[in-house]
XYZ file of C-alpha atoms in Angstrom:
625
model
C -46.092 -5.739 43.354
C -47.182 -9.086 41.454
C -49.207 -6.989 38.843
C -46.354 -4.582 37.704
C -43.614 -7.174 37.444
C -46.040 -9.289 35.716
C -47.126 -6.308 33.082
C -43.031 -5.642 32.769
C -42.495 -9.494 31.822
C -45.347 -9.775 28.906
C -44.421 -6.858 27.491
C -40.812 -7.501 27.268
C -41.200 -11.074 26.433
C -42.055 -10.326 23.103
C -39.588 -8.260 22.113
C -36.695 -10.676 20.681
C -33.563 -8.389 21.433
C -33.283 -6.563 24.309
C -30.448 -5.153 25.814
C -30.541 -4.677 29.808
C -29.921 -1.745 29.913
C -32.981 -0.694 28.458
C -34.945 -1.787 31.429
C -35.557 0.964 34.039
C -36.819 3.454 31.079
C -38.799 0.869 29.490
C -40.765 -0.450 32.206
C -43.289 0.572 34.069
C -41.909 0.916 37.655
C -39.635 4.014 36.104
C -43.317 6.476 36.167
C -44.227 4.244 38.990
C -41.072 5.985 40.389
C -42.114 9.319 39.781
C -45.269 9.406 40.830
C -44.699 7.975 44.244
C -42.173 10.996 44.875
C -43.911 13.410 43.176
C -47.209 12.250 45.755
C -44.998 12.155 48.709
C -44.078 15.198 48.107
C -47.470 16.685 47.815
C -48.715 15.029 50.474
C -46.649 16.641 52.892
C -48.698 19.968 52.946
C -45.632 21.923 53.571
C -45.758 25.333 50.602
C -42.310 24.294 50.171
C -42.912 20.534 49.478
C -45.581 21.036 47.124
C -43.524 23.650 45.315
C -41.263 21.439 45.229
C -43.529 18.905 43.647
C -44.963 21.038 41.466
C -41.130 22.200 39.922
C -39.900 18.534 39.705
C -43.585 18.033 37.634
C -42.911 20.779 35.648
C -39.159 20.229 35.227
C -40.595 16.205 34.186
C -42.822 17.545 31.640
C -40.306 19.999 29.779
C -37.810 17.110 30.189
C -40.384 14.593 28.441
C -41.448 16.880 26.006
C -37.823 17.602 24.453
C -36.831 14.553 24.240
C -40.031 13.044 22.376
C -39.877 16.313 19.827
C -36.268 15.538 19.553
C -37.026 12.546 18.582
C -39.374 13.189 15.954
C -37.493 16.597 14.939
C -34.021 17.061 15.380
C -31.897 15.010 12.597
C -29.280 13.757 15.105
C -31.622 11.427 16.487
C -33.303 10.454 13.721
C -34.155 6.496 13.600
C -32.778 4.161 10.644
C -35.753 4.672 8.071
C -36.293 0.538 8.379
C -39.901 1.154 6.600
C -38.977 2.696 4.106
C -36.456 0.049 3.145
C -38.472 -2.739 3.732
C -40.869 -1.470 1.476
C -38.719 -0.831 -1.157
C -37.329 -4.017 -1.360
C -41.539 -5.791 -1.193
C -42.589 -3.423 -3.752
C -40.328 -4.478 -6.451
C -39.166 -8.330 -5.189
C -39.699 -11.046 -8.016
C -40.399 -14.350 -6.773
C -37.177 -15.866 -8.289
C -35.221 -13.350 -5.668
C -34.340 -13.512 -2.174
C -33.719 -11.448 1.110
C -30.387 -10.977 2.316
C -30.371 -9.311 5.904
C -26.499 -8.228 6.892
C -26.488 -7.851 10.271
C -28.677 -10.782 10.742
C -29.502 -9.815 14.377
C -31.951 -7.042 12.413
C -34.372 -9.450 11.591
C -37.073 -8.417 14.279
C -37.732 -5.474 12.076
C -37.704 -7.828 8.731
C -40.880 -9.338 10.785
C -42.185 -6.686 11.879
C -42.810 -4.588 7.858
C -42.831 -8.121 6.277
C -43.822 -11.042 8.540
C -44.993 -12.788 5.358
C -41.582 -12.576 3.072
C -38.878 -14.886 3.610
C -35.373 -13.864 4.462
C -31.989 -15.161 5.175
C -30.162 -13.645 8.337
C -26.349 -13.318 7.851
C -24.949 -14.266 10.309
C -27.765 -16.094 11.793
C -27.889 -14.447 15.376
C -30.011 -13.268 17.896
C -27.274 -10.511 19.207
C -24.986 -8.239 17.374
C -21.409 -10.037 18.172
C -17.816 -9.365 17.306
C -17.400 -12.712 17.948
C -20.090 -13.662 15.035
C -17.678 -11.915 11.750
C -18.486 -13.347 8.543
C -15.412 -13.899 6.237
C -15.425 -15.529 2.672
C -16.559 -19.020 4.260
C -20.137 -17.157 3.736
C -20.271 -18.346 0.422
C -21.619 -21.854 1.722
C -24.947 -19.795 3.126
C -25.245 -17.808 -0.040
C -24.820 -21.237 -2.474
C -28.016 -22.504 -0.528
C -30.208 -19.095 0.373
C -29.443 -18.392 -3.573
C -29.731 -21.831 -5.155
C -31.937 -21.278 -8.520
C -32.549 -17.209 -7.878
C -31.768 -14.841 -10.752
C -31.869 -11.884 -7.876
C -30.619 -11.179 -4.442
C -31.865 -7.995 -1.846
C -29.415 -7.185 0.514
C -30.591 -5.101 3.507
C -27.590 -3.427 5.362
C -27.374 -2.257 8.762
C -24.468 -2.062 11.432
C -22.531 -4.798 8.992
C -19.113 -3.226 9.278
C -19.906 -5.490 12.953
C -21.216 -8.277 11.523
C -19.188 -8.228 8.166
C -16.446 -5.958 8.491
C -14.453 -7.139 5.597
C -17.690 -6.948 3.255
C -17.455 -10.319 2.213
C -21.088 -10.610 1.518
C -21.299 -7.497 -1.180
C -18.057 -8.864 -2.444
C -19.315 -12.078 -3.417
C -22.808 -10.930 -4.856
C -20.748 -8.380 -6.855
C -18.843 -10.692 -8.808
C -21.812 -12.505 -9.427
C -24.705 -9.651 -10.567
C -24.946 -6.003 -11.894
C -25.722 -4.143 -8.465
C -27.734 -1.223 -7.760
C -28.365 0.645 -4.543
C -30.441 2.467 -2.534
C -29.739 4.941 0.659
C -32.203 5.164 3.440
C -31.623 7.171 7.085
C -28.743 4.718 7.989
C -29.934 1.826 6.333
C -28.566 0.526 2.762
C -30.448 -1.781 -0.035
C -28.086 -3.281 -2.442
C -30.235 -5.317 -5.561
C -28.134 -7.678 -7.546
C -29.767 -8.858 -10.948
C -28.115 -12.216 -12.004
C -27.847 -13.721 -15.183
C -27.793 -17.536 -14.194
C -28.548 -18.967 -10.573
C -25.127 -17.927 -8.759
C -22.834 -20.471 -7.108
C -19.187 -20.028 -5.208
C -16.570 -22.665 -4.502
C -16.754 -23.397 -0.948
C -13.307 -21.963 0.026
C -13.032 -19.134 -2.044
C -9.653 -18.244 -3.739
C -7.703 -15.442 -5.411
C -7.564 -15.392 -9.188
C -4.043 -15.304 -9.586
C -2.483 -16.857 -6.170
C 1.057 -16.103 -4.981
C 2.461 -16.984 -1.372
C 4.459 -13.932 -0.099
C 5.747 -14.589 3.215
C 6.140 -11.390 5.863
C 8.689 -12.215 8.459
C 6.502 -15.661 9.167
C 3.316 -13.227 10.280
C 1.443 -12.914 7.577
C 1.180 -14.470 4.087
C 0.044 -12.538 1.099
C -2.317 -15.578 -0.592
C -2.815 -13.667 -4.272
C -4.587 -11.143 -5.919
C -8.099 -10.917 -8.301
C -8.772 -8.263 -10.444
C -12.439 -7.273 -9.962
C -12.346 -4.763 -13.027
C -9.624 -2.229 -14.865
C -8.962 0.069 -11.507
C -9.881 -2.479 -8.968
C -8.115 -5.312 -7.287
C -8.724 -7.464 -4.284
C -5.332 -9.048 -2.407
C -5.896 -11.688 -0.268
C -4.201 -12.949 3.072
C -3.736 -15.571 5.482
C -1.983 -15.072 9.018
C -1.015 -18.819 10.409
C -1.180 -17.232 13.674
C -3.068 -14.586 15.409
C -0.891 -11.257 14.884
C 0.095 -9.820 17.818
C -0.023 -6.352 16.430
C -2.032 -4.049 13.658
C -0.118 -4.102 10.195
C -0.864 -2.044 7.950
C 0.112 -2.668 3.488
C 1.766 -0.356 1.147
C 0.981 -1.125 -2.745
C 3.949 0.754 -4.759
C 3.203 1.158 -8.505
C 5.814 1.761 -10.755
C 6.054 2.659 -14.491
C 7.601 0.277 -17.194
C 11.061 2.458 -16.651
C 10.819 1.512 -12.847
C 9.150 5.171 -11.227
C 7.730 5.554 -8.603
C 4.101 6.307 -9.893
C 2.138 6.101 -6.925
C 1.690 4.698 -3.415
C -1.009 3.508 -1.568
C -1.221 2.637 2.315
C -4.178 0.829 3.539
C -5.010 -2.061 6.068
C -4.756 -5.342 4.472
C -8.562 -6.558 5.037
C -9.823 -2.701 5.057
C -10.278 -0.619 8.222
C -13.215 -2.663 10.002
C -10.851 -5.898 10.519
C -6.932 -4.662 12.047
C -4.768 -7.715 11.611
C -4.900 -7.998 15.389
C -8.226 -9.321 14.730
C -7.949 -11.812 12.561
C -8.134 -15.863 13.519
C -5.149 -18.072 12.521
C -5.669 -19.421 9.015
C -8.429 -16.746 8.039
C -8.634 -16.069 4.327
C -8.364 -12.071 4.548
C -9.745 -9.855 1.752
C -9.344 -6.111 0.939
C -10.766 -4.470 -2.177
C -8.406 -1.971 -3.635
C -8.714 0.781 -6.055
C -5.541 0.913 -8.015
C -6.050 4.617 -9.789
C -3.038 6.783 -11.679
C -2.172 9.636 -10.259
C -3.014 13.006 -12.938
C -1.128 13.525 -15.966
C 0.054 9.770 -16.634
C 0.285 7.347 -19.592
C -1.509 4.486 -19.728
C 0.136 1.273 -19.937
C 2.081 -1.929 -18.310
C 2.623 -0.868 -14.555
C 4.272 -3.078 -11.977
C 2.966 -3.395 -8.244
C 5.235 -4.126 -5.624
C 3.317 -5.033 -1.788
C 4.633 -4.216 1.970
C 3.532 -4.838 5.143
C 4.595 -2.315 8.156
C 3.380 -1.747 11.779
C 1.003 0.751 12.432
C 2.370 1.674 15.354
C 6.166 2.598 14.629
C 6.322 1.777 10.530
C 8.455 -1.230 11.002
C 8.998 -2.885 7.772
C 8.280 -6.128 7.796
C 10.851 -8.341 5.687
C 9.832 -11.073 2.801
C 11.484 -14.212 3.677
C 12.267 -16.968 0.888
C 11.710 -20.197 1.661
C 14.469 -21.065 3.163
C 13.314 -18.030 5.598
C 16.278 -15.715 4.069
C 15.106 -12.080 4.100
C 14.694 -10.866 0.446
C 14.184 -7.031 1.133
C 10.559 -5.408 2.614
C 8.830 -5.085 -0.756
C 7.820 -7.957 -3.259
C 6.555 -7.940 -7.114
C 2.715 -9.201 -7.108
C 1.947 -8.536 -10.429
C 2.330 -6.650 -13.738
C -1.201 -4.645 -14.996
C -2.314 -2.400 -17.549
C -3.930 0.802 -16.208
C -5.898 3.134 -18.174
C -4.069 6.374 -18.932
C -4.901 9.550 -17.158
C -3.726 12.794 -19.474
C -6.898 14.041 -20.369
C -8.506 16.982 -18.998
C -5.611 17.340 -16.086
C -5.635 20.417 -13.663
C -2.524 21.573 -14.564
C -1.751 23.868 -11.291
C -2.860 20.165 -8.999
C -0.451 17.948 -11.227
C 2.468 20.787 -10.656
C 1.286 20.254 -6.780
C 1.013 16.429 -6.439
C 4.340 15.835 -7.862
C 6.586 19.304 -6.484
C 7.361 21.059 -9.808
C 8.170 24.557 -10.426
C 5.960 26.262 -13.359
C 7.571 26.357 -16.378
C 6.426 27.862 -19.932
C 9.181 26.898 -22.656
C 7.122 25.566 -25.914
C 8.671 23.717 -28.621
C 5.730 23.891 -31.299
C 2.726 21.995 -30.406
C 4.806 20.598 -27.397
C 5.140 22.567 -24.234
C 6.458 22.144 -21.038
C 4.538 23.276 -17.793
C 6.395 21.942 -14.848
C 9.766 20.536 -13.650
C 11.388 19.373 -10.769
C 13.970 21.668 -9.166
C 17.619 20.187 -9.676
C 19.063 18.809 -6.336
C 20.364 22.406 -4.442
C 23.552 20.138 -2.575
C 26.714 19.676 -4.221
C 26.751 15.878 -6.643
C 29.624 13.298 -6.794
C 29.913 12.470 -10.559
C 28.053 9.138 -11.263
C 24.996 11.022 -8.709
C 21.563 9.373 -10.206
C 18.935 12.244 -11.568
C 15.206 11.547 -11.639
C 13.437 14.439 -12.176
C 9.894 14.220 -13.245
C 9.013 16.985 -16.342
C 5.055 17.655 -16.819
C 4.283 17.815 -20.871
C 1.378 19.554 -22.698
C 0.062 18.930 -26.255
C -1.356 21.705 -27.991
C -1.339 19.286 -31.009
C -0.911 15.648 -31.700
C 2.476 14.809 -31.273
C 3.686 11.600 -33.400
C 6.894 9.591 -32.012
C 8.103 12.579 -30.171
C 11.196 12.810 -27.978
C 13.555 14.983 -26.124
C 17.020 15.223 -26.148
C 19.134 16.159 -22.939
C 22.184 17.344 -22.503
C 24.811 18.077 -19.604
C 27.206 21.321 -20.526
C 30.252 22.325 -18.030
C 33.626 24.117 -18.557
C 37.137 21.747 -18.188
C 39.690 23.188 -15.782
C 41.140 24.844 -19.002
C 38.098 26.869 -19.328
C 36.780 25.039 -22.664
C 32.997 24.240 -22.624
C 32.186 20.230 -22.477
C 29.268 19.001 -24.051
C 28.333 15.468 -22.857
C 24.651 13.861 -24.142
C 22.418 12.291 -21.792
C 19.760 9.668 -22.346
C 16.739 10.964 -24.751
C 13.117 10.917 -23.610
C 11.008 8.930 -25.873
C 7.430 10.108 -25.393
C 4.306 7.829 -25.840
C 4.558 6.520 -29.903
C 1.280 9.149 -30.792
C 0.093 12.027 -28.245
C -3.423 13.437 -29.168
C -3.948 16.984 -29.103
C -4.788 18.572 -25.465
C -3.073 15.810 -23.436
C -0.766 16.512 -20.043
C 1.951 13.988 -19.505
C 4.429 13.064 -17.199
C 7.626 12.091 -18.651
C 11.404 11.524 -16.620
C 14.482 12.435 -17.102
C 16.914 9.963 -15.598
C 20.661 10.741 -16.541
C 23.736 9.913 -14.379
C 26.160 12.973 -14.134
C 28.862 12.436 -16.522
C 32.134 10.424 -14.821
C 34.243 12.810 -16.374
C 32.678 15.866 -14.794
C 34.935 18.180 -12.921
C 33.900 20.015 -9.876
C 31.397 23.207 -10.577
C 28.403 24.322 -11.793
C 26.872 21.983 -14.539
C 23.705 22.765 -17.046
C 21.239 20.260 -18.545
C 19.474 21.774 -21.287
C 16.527 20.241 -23.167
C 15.484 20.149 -26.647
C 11.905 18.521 -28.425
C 12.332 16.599 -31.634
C 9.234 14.735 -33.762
C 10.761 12.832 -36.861
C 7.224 12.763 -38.719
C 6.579 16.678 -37.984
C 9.886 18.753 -36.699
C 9.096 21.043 -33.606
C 10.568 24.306 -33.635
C 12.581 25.721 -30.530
C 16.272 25.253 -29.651
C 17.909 23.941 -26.827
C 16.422 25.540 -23.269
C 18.299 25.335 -19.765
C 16.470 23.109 -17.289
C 18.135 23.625 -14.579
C 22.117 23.660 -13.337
C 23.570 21.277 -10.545
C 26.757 21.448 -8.774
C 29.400 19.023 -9.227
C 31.355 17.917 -6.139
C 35.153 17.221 -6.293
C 36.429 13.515 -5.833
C 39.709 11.593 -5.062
C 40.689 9.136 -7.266
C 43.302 6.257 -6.801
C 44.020 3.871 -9.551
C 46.860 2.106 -7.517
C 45.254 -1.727 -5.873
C 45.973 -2.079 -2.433
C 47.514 -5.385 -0.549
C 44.636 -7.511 0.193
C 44.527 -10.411 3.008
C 41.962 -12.445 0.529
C 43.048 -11.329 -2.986
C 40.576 -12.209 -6.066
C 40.408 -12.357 -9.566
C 36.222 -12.295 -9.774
C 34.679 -10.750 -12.413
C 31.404 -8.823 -11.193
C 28.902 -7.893 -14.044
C 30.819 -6.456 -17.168
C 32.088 -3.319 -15.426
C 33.766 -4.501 -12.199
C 36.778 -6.360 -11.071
C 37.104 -7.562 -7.182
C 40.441 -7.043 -6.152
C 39.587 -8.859 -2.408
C 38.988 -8.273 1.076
C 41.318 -7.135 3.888
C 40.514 -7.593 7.532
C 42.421 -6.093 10.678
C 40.439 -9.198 12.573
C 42.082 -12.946 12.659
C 38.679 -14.236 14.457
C 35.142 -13.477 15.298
C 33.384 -12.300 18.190
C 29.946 -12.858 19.208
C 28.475 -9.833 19.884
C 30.774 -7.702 18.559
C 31.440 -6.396 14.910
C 33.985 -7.512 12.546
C 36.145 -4.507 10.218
C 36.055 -4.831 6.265
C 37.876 -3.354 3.386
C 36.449 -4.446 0.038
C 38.659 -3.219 -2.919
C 36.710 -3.066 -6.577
C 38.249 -1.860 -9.744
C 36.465 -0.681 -12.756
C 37.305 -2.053 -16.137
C 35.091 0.380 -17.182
C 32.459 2.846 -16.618
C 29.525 1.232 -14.956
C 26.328 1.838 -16.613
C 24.122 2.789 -13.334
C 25.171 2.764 -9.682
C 25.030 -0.423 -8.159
C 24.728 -1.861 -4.553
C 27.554 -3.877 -2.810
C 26.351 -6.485 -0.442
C 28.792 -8.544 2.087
C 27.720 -11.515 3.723
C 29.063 -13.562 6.257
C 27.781 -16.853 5.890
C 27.677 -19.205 9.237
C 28.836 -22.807 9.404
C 24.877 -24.108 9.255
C 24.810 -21.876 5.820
C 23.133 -19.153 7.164
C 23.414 -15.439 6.484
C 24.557 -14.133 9.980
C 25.432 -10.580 8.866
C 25.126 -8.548 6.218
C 26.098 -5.148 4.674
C 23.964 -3.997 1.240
C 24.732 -0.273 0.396
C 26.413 1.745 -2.101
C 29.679 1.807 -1.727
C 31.758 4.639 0.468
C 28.023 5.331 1.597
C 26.982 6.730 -1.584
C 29.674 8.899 -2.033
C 31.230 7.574 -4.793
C 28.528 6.324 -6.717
C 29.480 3.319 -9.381
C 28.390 5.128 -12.260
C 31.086 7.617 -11.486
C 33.715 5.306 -11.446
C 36.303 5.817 -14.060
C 38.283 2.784 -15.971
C 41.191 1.850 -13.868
C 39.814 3.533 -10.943
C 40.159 1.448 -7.933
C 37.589 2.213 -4.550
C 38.353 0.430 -1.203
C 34.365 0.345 0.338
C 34.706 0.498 4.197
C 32.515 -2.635 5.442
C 31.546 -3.228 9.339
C 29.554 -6.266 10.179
C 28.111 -6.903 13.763
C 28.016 -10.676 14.520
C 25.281 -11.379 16.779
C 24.822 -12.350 20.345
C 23.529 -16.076 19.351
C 25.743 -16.804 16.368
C 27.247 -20.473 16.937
C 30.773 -21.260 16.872
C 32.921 -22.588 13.933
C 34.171 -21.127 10.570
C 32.494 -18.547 8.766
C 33.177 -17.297 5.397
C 32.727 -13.674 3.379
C 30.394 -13.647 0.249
C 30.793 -10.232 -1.791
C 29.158 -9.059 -4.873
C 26.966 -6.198 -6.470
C 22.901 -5.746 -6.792
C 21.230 -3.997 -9.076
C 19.099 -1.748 -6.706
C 16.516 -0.956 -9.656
C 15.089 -4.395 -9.595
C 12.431 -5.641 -7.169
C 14.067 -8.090 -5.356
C 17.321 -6.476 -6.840
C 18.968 -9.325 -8.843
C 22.808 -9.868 -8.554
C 24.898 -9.155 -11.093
C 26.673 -11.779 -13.044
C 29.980 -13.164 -10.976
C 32.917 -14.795 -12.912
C 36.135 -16.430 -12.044
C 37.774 -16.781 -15.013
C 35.199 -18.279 -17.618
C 33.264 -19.893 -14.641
C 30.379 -18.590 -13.321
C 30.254 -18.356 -9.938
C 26.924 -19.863 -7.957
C 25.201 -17.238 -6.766
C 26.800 -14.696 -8.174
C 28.496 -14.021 -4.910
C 32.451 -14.476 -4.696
C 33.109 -16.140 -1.548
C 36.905 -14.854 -0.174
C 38.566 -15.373 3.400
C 36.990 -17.516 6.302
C 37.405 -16.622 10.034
C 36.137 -18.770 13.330
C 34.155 -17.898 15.661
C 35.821 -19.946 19.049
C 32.915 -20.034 22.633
């Protein structure tokens, strides 16, 4: 038995990596195997023991055969072509270059086609290992393998393992033009530089920000790698205990929502749940418009959620104050993509019905369907129209219109906001423009029209006035008498507003139990959009314990609706929770502007004062234990 085991040792013991479980097919005591049973068999004499034998042989042989042609035939099986990419990378290696091998664990084979060419191993192990991830700390192993090179060859194989953020690529990339080659399940990335690369040691967004996510994660800042590609950067100070995954919202310069992308926050190879404490995370993003859009100034706003149940994570300040789920990280210019759009995929990516009304050399292909329920007056319209230039188009516009009958019977005409287009449209471009309009205050309950019309100062477009489409006005109560108030006020809120004060049923506070609110406004005039009440109730430590932010009367009576004189009493409920401590806590009202990212607080006066915060504090009530 000495001479087997010994024959099974040498030849194993010069194979670097070798995985146990390779053992009993590699070595020699498997045939040993079969050949003693095979022999026993036959040596039996019995016709059914050799038959036996002789089917088991025969069954061995098929067996053996398949599996070596598969090997050498059948596609599924087919080896990573590791001589063909070797020897693409010796051919054409200059001696100022150097080779990269990503897994490092791959460099047996590296020895094996080039024994004589130097190479760097990233990571530099023996064993494929999770445990073995690069991140951007590589840099310090590619400032020495590259010191004084003008070229780098980067062999790739199994690195989403090794590097599953792509760290490596992403730092050679900024560095060097790259070009690459495919082989059977092997990659060869070449990366021509024009000076001897170099990296700081800790590696570091372009533009840094610090975003915090409910004390999880920390969005570090962003780099832009080129005019559709970003990378964001994070850092968890402890290991998440679940998988997040980011949303990137872009929005247009009047606040649309262009596009949005969902994506893991160091790509799909690395879940957060992954990550070490204090890792610099990376992810490389493409940031493309969607068909049919201008180019121009658009903002991104980032989010984190669970993967598991969407959970919003919130951005805390840094007092830790939650500031909504979504945060400005930066303000870009996109190319423009109107050229050459499908027109039938651009009607499908953004839900419009086909239209054909032309106005000259302008025509209009697509619109969103008005809003089939029933609309308070003040309701918000957004509805995206899809453009087509048969001609250029200089400083072109549309007007829009909203056209209902009075309860006499006469016909109200009541203009809405016009459309500017982009200052000059070429010929044969496809646009997206919006019309946003609030229905008029004054609107009485019934159908309503908005009609359309194209104008072009420099060169007048013919066509009248065409229907869009007709909404349904909903009939409101008004009240324009102010109600006794427990906390009365005299608070100015933005130029449209006047708090009247609060009124509470409740003389104290419960832990664990919620707390009734009346909040009575009053419009000295006609608010110009429809704005967001919020209600605090601020604990004796300073904290916000509570809080209510929503439209008032649930959206019902939307602000923009609101006529002068018109007084609405908003129905507040705040639940105080379980650990609130005891002693006095106060009320701190005022109004958000929900088009804003955070929204910002409208301007609060008492008097000629303005108030800190913009938030009118009114009425304090204890809390006893």
């Amino acid at each position: 038995m000495f001479v087997p085991a010994a024959l099974i040792f040498a030849l194993l013991s010069v194979v670097p990596k070798f995985n146990v479980r390779y053992l009993m097919p590699a070595s020699i005591a498997m045939p040993l195997l079969w050949a003693a049973g095979l022999s026993g068999a036959w040596a039996r004499r019995s016709s059914i023991s050799r038959l036996a034998a002789v089917l088991a042989s025969l069954l061995l042989v098929l067996g053996s055969g398949y599996a070596i042609g598969s090997m050498y035939w059948d596609a599924r099986l087919t080896r990573a072509d590791f001589r063909s990419a070797v020897r693409s990378i010796t051919a054409d290696m200059k001696a100022d270059e150097t080779v990269l091998l990503c897994s490092g664990h791959l460099y047996p084979v590296w020895q094996y086609y080039a024994p004589t060419v130097p190479y760097v191993a990233l990571p530099a192990t023996r064993v494929l290992s999770v445990s073995q991830r690069l991140n951007l700390d590589v840099s310090r192993d590619l400032n020495v393998a590259l010191a004084g090179k003008r070229g780098a060859w980067l062999l790739l194989w199994q690195d989403a393992v090794a590097d599953p953020m792509g760290a490596v690529p992403f730092l050679l990339e900024q560095k060097g033009e790259q070009s690459e080659r495919d082989f059977w399940q092997v990659k060869v990335r070449h990366y021509s530089f024009p000076a001897p690369p170099s990296w700081p040691e800790h590696p570091a967004p372009q533009a840094p920000l610090s975003i915090d996510f409910a004390g999880i994660i920390r969005f570090e800042g962003l780099s832009r790698l080129d005019s559709s590609r970003l990378a964001l950067f994070w850092r968890a100070p402890r290991h998440p205990d679940a998988e997040y995954r980011a949303q990137l919202l872009i929005r247009d310069a009047s606040a649309h929502e262009v596009a949005r992308l969902h994506f893991a926050p160091a790509g799909n190879a690395y879940p957060t749940n992954l990550w070490r404490p204090d890792e610099l995370t990376f992810v490389p993003l493409s940031v493309v418009l969607p068909p049919a859009q201008p180019g121009g100034l658009y903002s991104l706003f980032l989010g984190l959620y669970r993967a598991d149940n969407g959970q919003p994570l919130e951005v805390l300040d840094l007092a830790g104050n939650p500031q909504g789920q979504m945060s400005l990280i930066a303000k870009i210019e996109l190319p423009g993509t109107t050229a050459a759009v499908d027109v039938a995929a651009a009607r499908d990516f953004y839900h419009l019905e086909p239209r054909s009304d032309t106005w000259g050399s302008l025509d209009l292909l697509g619109a969103e369907a008005c809003p089939a329920l029933q609309l308070p007056p003040g309701a918000r319209l957004s509805l995206p129209l899809l453009l087509h230039s048969t001609a250029p188009v200089v400083e072109g516009r549309l007007e829009a219109r909203a056209v209902w009958r009075s309860e006499t019977g006469s016909t109200i005409v009541a203009p809405l906001p016009t459309i500017l287009l982009p200052a000059s449209v070429a010929a044969d471009q496809s646009l997206i423009i919006w019309l946003d309009a609030y229905l008029p205050a004054a609107a009485t309950p019934g159908p309503m029209s908005l009609e359309l019309k194209a104008s072009a100062p420099a060169a007048p477009l013919s066509g009248g006035w065409t229907q869009l489409c007709s909404v349904s006005v909903a009939a409101v109560h008004r009240d324009y008498a102010a109600p006794r108030v427990r906390w009365p006020s005299q608070a100015r809120v933005g130029d449209a507003f006047s708090l009247l004060g609060i009124e509470s049923p409740s003389n104290s506070l419960t832990a664990g139990q919620s707390v009734a609110l009346d909040v009575a406004w009053q419009a000295v005039r006609t608010p110009a959009a429809n704005y967001v009440e919020f209600v605090h109730l601020i604990g004796p430590d300073g904290r916000v314990w509570a809080q209510s932010n929503a439209e008032p009367l649930g959206g019902r009576k939307p602000t923009a609706g609101w006529l002068p004189g018109e007084v609405v009493v908003d129905h507040v409920t705040l639940q105080v929770p379980q650990d609130a401590p005891a002693g006095t806590y106060r009320l701190e009202v005022g109004m958000l502007d929900p088009e804003t990212t955070p929204p910002a607080r409208l301007p609060a006066t008492d008097g000629s004062a303005r108030i800190p915060g913009d938030a009118v504090s009114l009425g304090e009530l204890p809390l006893l234990r």
